[in-house]
PDB file of C-alpha atoms and ligand atoms in Angstrom:
ATOM      1  CA  UNK A  86     107.043  75.511  82.993  1.00 67.00           C
ATOM      2  CA  UNK A  87     103.579  74.822  84.856  1.00 73.00           C
ATOM      3  CA  UNK A  88     101.971  71.280  84.138  1.00 80.00           C
ATOM      4  CA  UNK A  89      98.222  71.438  82.917  1.00 93.00           C
ATOM      5  CA  UNK A  90      95.920  70.890  85.799  1.00 94.00           C
ATOM      6  CA  UNK A  91      92.544  69.896  84.010  1.00 97.00           C
ATOM      7  CA  UNK A  92      88.977  71.159  84.880  1.00 97.00           C
ATOM      8  CA  UNK A  93      88.105  67.921  86.581  1.00 98.00           C
ATOM      9  CA  UNK A  94      91.117  68.096  88.825  1.00 98.00           C
ATOM     10  CA  UNK A  95      90.257  71.549  89.884  1.00 98.00           C
ATOM     11  CA  UNK A  96      86.828  70.368  90.782  1.00 98.00           C
ATOM     12  CA  UNK A  97      88.024  67.490  92.834  1.00 98.00           C
ATOM     13  CA  UNK A  98      90.218  69.955  94.725  1.00 98.00           C
ATOM     14  CA  UNK A  99      87.321  72.281  95.380  1.00 98.00           C
ATOM     15  CA  UNK A 100      85.380  69.515  96.714  1.00 98.00           C
ATOM     16  CA  UNK A 101      88.259  68.299  99.053  1.00 99.00           C
ATOM     17  CA  UNK A 102      88.607  71.927 100.304  1.00 99.00           C
ATOM     18  CA  UNK A 103      84.885  72.052 100.971  1.00 99.00           C
ATOM     19  CA  UNK A 104      84.976  68.827 102.811  1.00 99.00           C
ATOM     20  CA  UNK A 105      88.086  70.360 104.935  1.00 99.00           C
ATOM     21  CA  UNK A 106      86.191  73.597 105.684  1.00 99.00           C
ATOM     22  CA  UNK A 107      83.223  71.681 107.270  1.00 98.00           C
ATOM     23  CA  UNK A 108      85.797  70.239 109.649  1.00 98.00           C
ATOM     24  CA  UNK A 109      87.118  73.679 110.728  1.00 99.00           C
ATOM     25  CA  UNK A 110      87.369  74.746 114.252  1.00 98.00           C
ATOM     26  CA  UNK A 111      86.297  78.693 114.091  1.00 98.00           C
ATOM     27  CA  UNK A 112      84.247  79.373 117.031  1.00 98.00           C
ATOM     28  CA  UNK A 113      85.797  82.990 117.184  1.00 98.00           C
ATOM     29  CA  UNK A 114      85.704  84.401 113.790  1.00 98.00           C
ATOM     30  CA  UNK A 115      82.961  82.183 112.468  1.00 98.00           C
ATOM     31  CA  UNK A 116      84.839  82.098 109.458  1.00 98.00           C
ATOM     32  CA  UNK A 117      85.727  78.324 108.316  1.00 99.00           C
ATOM     33  CA  UNK A 118      88.421  77.868 106.009  1.00 99.00           C
ATOM     34  CA  UNK A 119      89.252  74.708 103.863  1.00 99.00           C
ATOM     35  CA  UNK A 120      92.372  74.192 101.434  1.00 99.00           C
ATOM     36  CA  UNK A 121      93.248  71.394  99.244  1.00 99.00           C
ATOM     37  CA  UNK A 122      96.456  70.852  97.074  1.00 99.00           C
ATOM     38  CA  UNK A 123      97.628  68.504  94.284  1.00 98.00           C
ATOM     39  CA  UNK A 124     101.288  67.019  95.326  1.00 98.00           C
ATOM     40  CA  UNK A 125     103.554  66.155  92.545  1.00 98.00           C
ATOM     41  CA  UNK A 126     103.226  62.409  92.980  1.00 98.00           C
ATOM     42  CA  UNK A 127      99.452  62.617  92.773  1.00 98.00           C
ATOM     43  CA  UNK A 128      98.301  62.813  96.264  1.00 98.00           C
ATOM     44  CA  UNK A 129      95.831  65.459  97.623  1.00 98.00           C
ATOM     45  CA  UNK A 130      96.416  66.993 100.925  1.00 99.00           C
ATOM     46  CA  UNK A 131      93.940  69.308 103.045  1.00 99.00           C
ATOM     47  CA  UNK A 132      93.692  71.532 106.036  1.00 98.00           C
ATOM     48  CA  UNK A 133      91.218  73.531 107.816  1.00 99.00           C
ATOM     49  CA  UNK A 134      91.513  76.569 110.261  1.00 98.00           C
ATOM     50  CA  UNK A 135      91.788  75.777 114.010  1.00 98.00           C
ATOM     51  CA  UNK A 136      91.397  78.973 116.095  1.00 98.00           C
ATOM     52  CA  UNK A 137      92.419  79.178 119.823  1.00 98.00           C
ATOM     53  CA  UNK A 138      90.946  81.255 122.731  1.00 98.00           C
ATOM     54  CA  UNK A 139      94.367  83.101 122.544  1.00 98.00           C
ATOM     55  CA  UNK A 140      93.355  84.411 119.241  1.00 98.00           C
ATOM     56  CA  UNK A 141      96.796  84.854 117.857  1.00 97.00           C
ATOM     57  CA  UNK A 142      97.672  81.390 118.161  1.00 98.00           C
ATOM     58  CA  UNK A 143      95.123  80.616 115.328  1.00 98.00           C
ATOM     59  CA  UNK A 144      96.287  78.218 112.862  1.00 98.00           C
ATOM     60  CA  UNK A 145      95.319  78.697 109.157  1.00 98.00           C
ATOM     61  CA  UNK A 146      93.927  76.111 107.133  1.00 99.00           C
ATOM     62  CA  UNK A 147      97.328  76.006 105.182  1.00 98.00           C
ATOM     63  CA  UNK A 148      99.237  75.182 108.237  1.00 98.00           C
ATOM     64  CA  UNK A 149      97.203  72.043 108.575  1.00 98.00           C
ATOM     65  CA  UNK A 150      97.686  71.132 105.030  1.00 99.00           C
ATOM     66  CA  UNK A 151     101.412  71.679 105.127  1.00 98.00           C
ATOM     67  CA  UNK A 152     101.780  69.596 107.983  1.00 98.00           C
ATOM     68  CA  UNK A 153      99.786  66.931 106.486  1.00 98.00           C
ATOM     69  CA  UNK A 154     101.996  67.118 103.289  1.00 98.00           C
ATOM     70  CA  UNK A 155     105.370  66.640 105.381  1.00 98.00           C
ATOM     71  CA  UNK A 156     103.642  63.865 107.641  1.00 98.00           C
ATOM     72  CA  UNK A 157     102.482  61.810 104.474  1.00 98.00           C
ATOM     73  CA  UNK A 158     105.859  61.944 102.690  1.00 98.00           C
ATOM     74  CA  UNK A 159     106.604  65.467 101.489  1.00 98.00           C
ATOM     75  CA  UNK A 160     106.791  66.610  97.786  1.00 98.00           C
ATOM     76  CA  UNK A 161     105.995  69.608  95.792  1.00 98.00           C
ATOM     77  CA  UNK A 162     102.637  71.226  95.395  1.00 98.00           C
ATOM     78  CA  UNK A 163     101.314  71.565  92.068  1.00 98.00           C
ATOM     79  CA  UNK A 164      97.967  73.126  92.392  1.00 98.00           C
ATOM     80  CA  UNK A 165      96.176  74.691  95.387  1.00 98.00           C
ATOM     81  CA  UNK A 166      92.769  75.719  96.301  1.00 98.00           C
ATOM     82  CA  UNK A 167      90.978  77.586  99.323  1.00 98.00           C
ATOM     83  CA  UNK A 168      87.494  78.043 100.005  1.00 98.00           C
ATOM     84  CA  UNK A 169      85.205  80.066 102.569  1.00 98.00           C
ATOM     85  CA  UNK A 170      81.777  78.846 104.264  1.00 98.00           C
ATOM     86  CA  UNK A 171      79.874  79.701 101.208  1.00 98.00           C
ATOM     87  CA  UNK A 172      82.115  77.435  99.037  1.00 98.00           C
ATOM     88  CA  UNK A 173      83.813  80.227  97.200  1.00 98.00           C
ATOM     89  CA  UNK A 174      87.309  80.576  96.045  1.00 98.00           C
ATOM     90  CA  UNK A 175      89.279  82.412  98.858  1.00 98.00           C
ATOM     91  CA  UNK A 176      92.652  84.007  98.544  1.00 98.00           C
ATOM     92  CA  UNK A 177      95.349  82.648 101.041  1.00 98.00           C
ATOM     93  CA  UNK A 178      96.521  85.347 103.546  1.00 98.00           C
ATOM     94  CA  UNK A 179      99.993  86.784 103.050  1.00 98.00           C
ATOM     95  CA  UNK A 180     101.819  84.597 105.693  1.00 98.00           C
ATOM     96  CA  UNK A 181     100.229  81.528 103.944  1.00 98.00           C
ATOM     97  CA  UNK A 182     101.506  82.600 100.634  1.00 98.00           C
ATOM     98  CA  UNK A 183     105.035  82.246 102.157  1.00 98.00           C
ATOM     99  CA  UNK A 184     104.296  78.876 103.451  1.00 98.00           C
ATOM    100  CA  UNK A 185     102.810  77.736  99.940  1.00 98.00           C
ATOM    101  CA  UNK A 186     105.952  79.223  98.271  1.00 98.00           C
ATOM    102  CA  UNK A 187     108.281  76.980 100.428  1.00 98.00           C
ATOM    103  CA  UNK A 188     106.399  73.828  99.269  1.00 98.00           C
ATOM    104  CA  UNK A 189     105.347  74.891  95.820  1.00 98.00           C
ATOM    105  CA  UNK A 190     107.678  77.412  94.540  1.00 98.00           C
ATOM    106  CA  UNK A 191     107.022  79.900  91.956  1.00 98.00           C
ATOM    107  CA  UNK A 192     105.374  77.521  89.555  1.00 98.00           C
ATOM    108  CA  UNK A 193     102.476  76.393  92.109  1.00 98.00           C
ATOM    109  CA  UNK A 194      99.091  77.089  90.604  1.00 98.00           C
ATOM    110  CA  UNK A 195      96.678  78.965  92.617  1.00 98.00           C
ATOM    111  CA  UNK A 196      92.801  79.019  92.085  1.00 98.00           C
ATOM    112  CA  UNK A 197      92.041  82.531  92.709  1.00 98.00           C
ATOM    113  CA  UNK A 198      88.761  84.382  92.615  1.00 97.00           C
ATOM    114  CA  UNK A 199      89.710  85.878  89.093  1.00 97.00           C
ATOM    115  CA  UNK A 200      90.903  82.300  87.747  1.00 98.00           C
ATOM    116  CA  UNK A 201      94.345  80.383  87.672  1.00 98.00           C
ATOM    117  CA  UNK A 202      97.338  82.505  88.792  1.00 98.00           C
ATOM    118  CA  UNK A 203     101.011  81.163  89.468  1.00 98.00           C
ATOM    119  CA  UNK A 204     102.707  81.601  92.926  1.00 98.00           C
ATOM    120  CA  UNK A 205     105.268  83.929  91.261  1.00 98.00           C
ATOM    121  CA  UNK A 206     102.322  86.408  90.614  1.00 98.00           C
ATOM    122  CA  UNK A 207     100.680  85.740  93.937  1.00 98.00           C
ATOM    123  CA  UNK A 208     103.797  86.422  95.861  1.00 98.00           C
ATOM    124  CA  UNK A 209     106.421  88.344  93.749  1.00 98.00           C
ATOM    125  CA  UNK A 210     109.902  88.660  94.684  1.00 97.00           C
ATOM    126  CA  UNK A 211     109.474  85.900  97.052  1.00 97.00           C
ATOM    127  CA  UNK A 212     112.211  85.213  99.865  1.00 96.00           C
ATOM    128  CA  UNK A 213     112.622  81.470  99.741  1.00 94.00           C
ATOM    129  CA  UNK A 214     115.087  78.707 100.554  1.00 92.00           C
ATOM    130  CA  UNK A 215     117.578  79.710  97.454  1.00 91.00           C
ATOM    131  CA  UNK A 216     118.288  82.811  99.593  1.00 93.00           C
ATOM    132  CA  UNK A 217     119.811  80.540 102.530  1.00 92.00           C
ATOM    133  CA  UNK A 218     121.948  78.272 100.569  1.00 91.00           C
ATOM    134  CA  UNK A 219     123.217  81.144  98.307  1.00 90.00           C
ATOM    135  CA  UNK A 220     124.615  82.932 101.345  1.00 90.00           C
ATOM    136  CA  UNK A 221     125.880  79.758 102.790  1.00 88.00           C
ATOM    137  CA  UNK A 222     128.111  79.301  99.643  1.00 89.00           C
ATOM    138  CA  UNK A 223     129.267  82.603  99.602  1.00 90.00           C
ATOM    139  CA  UNK A 224     130.261  82.621 103.171  1.00 90.00           C
ATOM    140  CA  UNK A 225     132.220  79.300 102.627  1.00 90.00           C
ATOM    141  CA  UNK A 226     134.131  80.571  99.492  1.00 91.00           C
ATOM    142  CA  UNK A 227     134.883  84.373 100.672  1.00 87.00           C
ATOM    143  CA  UNK A 228     137.803  84.331 102.978  1.00 77.00           C
ATOM    144  CA  UNK A 229     137.960  86.565 105.945  1.00 72.00           C
ATOM    145  CA  UNK A 230     134.354  86.618 106.764  1.00 67.00           C
TER     146      UNK A 230
HETATM  147  N1  LIG B 467      92.150  81.914 107.322  1.00 88.41           N
HETATM  148  C1  LIG B 467      92.794  80.790 106.854  1.00 88.41           C
HETATM  149  O1  LIG B 467      92.630  79.726 107.596  1.00 88.41           O
HETATM  150  N2  LIG B 467      93.724  80.755 105.828  1.00 88.41           N
HETATM  151  C2  LIG B 467      93.677  81.993 105.085  1.00 88.41           C
HETATM  152  O2  LIG B 467      94.524  82.155 104.220  1.00 88.41           O
HETATM  153  C3  LIG B 467      93.084  83.187 105.457  1.00 88.41           C
HETATM  154  C4  LIG B 467      92.506  83.231 106.891  1.00 88.41           C
HETATM  155  C5  LIG B 467      91.540  82.024 108.526  1.00 88.41           C
HETATM  156  C6  LIG B 467      92.211  82.342 109.982  1.00 88.41           C
HETATM  157  C7  LIG B 467      91.146  82.522 110.840  1.00 88.41           C
HETATM  158  O3  LIG B 467      90.643  81.408 111.287  1.00 88.41           O
HETATM  159  C8  LIG B 467      89.968  83.089 109.810  1.00 88.41           C
HETATM  160  O4  LIG B 467      90.227  82.737 108.646  1.00 88.41           O
HETATM  161  C9  LIG B 467      89.639  84.447 109.945  1.00 88.41           C
HETATM  162  O5  LIG B 467      90.652  85.174 109.641  1.00 88.41           O
END
């Protein structure tokens, strides 16, 4: 069951995402992005996009946020928000949905332009860590493989 995230918490997350967005390094796209998420222990982690002259090496804001999550002790993401330069709610890109799934699972709540959605709606039929443990168990218990 998804936990109740109150309006005040969403507001705080939005403000953290805006503050992070202001620090973005986006000289090529001129499209700064900021993200913030609530962790299950109450921490807030944030990130901004960091571009590169070799365009394909660009780090989305979510990459920095996940890095901060792990660096500051790990945990599970409970609520996530992403903003653009106009401080509007932005949807996370496809690749970053996979990043978020890894650390939030299907119950992660995302603030989307149309309102709050679950990760299971935003990335249905996701490939995740369970698939890896499942096959490892099957390989161990199935003879002759
Ligand atoms: N961007 C993010 O940081 N996160 C997303 O989820 C969407 C896209 C960045 C990458 C690039 O620096 C800029 O937005 C334009 O694509």
